[in-house]
Coordinates of N, CA, C and O and ligand atoms in Angstrom, one line a residue:
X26 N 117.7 23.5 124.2 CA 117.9 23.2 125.6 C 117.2 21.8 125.9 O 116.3 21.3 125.3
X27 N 117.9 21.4 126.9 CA 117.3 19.6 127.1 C 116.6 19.8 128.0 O 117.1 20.3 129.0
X28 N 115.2 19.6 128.1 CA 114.6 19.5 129.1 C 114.3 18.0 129.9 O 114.0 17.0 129.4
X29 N 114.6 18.3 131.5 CA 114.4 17.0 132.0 C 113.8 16.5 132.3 O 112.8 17.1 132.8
X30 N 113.8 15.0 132.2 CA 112.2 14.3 132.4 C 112.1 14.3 134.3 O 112.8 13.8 135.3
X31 N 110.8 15.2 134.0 CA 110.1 15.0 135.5 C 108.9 14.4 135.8 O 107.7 14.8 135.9
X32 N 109.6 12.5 135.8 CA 109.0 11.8 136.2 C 108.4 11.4 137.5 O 107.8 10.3 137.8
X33 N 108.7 12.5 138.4 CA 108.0 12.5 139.7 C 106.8 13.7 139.6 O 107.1 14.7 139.1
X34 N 105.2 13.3 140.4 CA 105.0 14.5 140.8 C 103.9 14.9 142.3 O 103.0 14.2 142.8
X35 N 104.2 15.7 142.6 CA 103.8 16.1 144.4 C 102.8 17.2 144.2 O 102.6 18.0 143.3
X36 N 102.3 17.2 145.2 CA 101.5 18.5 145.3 C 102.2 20.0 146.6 O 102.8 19.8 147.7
X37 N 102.0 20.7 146.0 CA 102.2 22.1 146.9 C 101.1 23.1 147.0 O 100.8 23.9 146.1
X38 N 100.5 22.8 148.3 CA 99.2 23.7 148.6 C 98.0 22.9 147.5 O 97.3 23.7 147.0
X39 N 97.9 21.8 147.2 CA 97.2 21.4 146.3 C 96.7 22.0 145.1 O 95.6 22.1 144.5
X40 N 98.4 22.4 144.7 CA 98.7 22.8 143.1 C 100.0 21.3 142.8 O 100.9 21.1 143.6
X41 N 99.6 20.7 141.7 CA 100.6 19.7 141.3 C 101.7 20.0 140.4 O 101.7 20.9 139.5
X42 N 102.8 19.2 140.7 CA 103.9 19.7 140.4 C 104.8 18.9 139.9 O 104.4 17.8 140.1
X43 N 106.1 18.8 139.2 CA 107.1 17.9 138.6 C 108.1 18.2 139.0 O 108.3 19.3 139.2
X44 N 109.0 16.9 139.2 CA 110.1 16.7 139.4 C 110.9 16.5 139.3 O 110.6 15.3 139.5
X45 N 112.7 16.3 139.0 CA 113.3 15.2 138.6 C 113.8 14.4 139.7 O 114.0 14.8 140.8
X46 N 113.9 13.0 139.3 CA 114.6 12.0 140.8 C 115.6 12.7 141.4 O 116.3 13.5 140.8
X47 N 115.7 12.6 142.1 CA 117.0 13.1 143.2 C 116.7 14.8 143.5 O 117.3 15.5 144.4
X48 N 115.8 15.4 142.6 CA 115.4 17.0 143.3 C 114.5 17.4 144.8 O 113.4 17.0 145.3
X49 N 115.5 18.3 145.2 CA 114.5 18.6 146.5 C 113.5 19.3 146.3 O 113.3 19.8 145.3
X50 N 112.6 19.4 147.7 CA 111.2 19.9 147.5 C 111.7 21.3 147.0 O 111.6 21.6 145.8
X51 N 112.2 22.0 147.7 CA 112.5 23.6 147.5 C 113.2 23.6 145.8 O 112.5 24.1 145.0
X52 N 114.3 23.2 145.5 CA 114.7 23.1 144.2 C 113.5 23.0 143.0 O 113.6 23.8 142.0
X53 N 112.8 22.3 143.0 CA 111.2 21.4 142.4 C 110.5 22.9 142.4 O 110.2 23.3 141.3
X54 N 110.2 23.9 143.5 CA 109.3 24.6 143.6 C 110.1 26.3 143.1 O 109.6 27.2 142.4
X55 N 111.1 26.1 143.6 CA 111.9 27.6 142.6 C 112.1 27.0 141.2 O 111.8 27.9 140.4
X56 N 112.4 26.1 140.6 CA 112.4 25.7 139.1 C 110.6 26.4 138.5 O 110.4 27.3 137.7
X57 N 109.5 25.7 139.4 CA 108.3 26.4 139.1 C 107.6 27.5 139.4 O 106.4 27.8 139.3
X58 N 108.9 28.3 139.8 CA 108.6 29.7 140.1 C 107.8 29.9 141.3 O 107.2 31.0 141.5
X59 N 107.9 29.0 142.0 CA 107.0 29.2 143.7 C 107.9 29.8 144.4 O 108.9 29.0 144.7
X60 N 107.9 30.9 144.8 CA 109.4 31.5 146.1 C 108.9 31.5 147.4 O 109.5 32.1 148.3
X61 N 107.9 31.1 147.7 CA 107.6 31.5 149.1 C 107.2 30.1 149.6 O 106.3 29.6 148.9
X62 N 107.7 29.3 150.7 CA 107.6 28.1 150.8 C 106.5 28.4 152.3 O 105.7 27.7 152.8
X63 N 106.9 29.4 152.7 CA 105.8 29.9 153.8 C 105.7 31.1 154.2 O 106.3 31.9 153.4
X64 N 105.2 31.8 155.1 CA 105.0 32.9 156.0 C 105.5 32.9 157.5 O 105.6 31.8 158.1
X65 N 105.9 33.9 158.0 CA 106.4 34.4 159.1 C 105.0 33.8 160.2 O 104.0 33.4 159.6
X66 N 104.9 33.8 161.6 CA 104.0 33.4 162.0 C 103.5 35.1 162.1 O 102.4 35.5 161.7
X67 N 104.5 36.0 162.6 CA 104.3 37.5 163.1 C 104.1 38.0 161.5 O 104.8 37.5 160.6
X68 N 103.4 38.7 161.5 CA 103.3 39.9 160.1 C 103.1 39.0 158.6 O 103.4 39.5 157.5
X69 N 102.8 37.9 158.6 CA 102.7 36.9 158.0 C 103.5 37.5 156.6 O 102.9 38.2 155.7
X70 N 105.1 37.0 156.8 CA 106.1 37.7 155.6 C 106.5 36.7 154.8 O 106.7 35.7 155.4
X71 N 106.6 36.8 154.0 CA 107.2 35.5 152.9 C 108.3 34.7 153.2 O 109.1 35.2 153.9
X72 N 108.5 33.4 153.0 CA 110.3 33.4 153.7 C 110.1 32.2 152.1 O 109.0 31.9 151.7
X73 N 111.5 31.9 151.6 CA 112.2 30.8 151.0 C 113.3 30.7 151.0 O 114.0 31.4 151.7
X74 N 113.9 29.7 150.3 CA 115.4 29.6 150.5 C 115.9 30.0 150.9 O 115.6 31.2 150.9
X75 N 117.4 29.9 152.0 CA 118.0 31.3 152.4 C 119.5 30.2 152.3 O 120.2 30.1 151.3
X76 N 119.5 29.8 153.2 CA 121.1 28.9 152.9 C 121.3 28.3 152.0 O 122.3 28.5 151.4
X77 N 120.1 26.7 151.6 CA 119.8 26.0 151.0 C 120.7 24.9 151.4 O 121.1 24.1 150.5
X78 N 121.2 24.7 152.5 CA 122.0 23.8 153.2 C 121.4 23.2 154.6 O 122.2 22.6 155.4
X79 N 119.7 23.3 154.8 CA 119.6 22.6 156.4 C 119.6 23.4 157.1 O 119.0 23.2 158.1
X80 N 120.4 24.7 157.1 CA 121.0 25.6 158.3 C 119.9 26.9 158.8 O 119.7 27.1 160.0
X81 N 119.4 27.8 157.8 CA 118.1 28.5 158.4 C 116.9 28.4 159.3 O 116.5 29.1 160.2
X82 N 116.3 27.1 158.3 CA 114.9 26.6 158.6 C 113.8 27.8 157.7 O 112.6 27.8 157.8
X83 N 114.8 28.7 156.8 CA 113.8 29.2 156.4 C 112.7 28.8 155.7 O 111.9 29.6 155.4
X84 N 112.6 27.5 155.4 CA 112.4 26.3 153.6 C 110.8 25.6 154.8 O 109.7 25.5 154.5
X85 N 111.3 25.4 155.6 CA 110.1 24.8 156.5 C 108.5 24.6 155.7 O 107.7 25.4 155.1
X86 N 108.4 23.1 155.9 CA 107.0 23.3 155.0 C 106.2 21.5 155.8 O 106.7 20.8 156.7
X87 N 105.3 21.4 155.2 CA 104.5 20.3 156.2 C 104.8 19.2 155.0 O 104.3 19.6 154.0
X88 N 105.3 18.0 154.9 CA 105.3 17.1 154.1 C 104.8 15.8 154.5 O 105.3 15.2 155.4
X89 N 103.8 15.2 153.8 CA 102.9 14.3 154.3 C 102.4 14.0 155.8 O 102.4 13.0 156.5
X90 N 102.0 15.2 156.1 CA 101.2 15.5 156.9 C 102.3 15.4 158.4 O 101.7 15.1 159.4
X91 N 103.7 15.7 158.3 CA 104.7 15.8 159.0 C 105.2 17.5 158.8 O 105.6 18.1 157.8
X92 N 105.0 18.0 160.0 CA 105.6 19.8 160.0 C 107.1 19.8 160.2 O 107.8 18.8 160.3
X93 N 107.5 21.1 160.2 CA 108.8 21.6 159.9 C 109.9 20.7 159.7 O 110.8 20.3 160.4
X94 N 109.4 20.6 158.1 CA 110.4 19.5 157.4 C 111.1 20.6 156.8 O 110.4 21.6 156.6
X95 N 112.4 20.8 156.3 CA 113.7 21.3 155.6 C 112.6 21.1 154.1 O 111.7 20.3 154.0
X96 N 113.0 21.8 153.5 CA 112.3 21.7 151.9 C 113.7 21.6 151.0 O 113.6 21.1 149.9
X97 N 114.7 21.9 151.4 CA 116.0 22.2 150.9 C 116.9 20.9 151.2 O 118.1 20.8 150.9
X98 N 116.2 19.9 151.8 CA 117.1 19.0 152.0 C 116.5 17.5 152.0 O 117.0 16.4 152.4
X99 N 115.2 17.7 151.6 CA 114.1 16.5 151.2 C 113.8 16.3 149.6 O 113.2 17.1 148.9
X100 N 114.2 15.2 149.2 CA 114.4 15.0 147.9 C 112.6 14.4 147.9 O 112.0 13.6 148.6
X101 N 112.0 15.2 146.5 CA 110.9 15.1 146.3 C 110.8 13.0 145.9 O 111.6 12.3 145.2
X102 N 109.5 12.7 146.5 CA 109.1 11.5 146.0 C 108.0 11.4 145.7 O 107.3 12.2 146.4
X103 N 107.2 10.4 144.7 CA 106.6 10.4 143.8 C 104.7 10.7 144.4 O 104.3 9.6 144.8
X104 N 103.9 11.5 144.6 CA 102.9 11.4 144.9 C 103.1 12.3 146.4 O 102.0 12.6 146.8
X105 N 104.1 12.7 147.0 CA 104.1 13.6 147.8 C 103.4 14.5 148.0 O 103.3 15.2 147.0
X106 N 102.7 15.0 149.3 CA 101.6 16.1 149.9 C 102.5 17.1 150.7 O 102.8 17.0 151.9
X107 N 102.8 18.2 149.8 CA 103.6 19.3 150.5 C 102.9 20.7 151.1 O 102.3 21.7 150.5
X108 N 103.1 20.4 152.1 CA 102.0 22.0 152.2 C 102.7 23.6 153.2 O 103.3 23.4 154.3
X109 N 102.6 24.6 152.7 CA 103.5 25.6 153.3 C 103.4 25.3 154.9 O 104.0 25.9 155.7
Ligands
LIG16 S1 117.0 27.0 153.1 FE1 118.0 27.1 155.0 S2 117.3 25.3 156.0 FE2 116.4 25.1 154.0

């Protein structure tokens, strides 16, 4: 199997992480087995992916210190601070 070079890398919750160019945050973090991009505000419930098209908001995550950013539609760049 070819593995790809993931020459980018970001932090999630200040766990670091790899990327390939052109991958989004959410794509980058289910590749590394992260599924939960946040919590519900009520019952604090898991949420990730749901459309993967922009259209939920379930992916919502804080990216350089900017809140309810799409995770599914923000292509990771190099040194990025992502946080649920
Ligand atoms: S997964 Fe639906 S907006 Fe990102």
């Amino acid at each position: 199997m070819i593995q790809p070079n993931k020459s980018l890398t970001f932090t999630f919750n200040g766990e670091s992480f790899g990327a390939i160019p052109g991958q989004t945050i959410a794509a980058a973090l289910l590749q590394a087995e992260r599924t939960t991009l946040r919590t519900t505000r009520f019952n604090d419930e898991p949420r990730s992916i749901f459309c993967g098209i922009g259209i939920c908001w379930d992916c919502v995550v804080t990216v350089n210190g900017v809140s309810n950013q799409r995770s599914c539609l923000i292509e990771v760049s190099d040194g990025m601070v992502v946080k649920s």
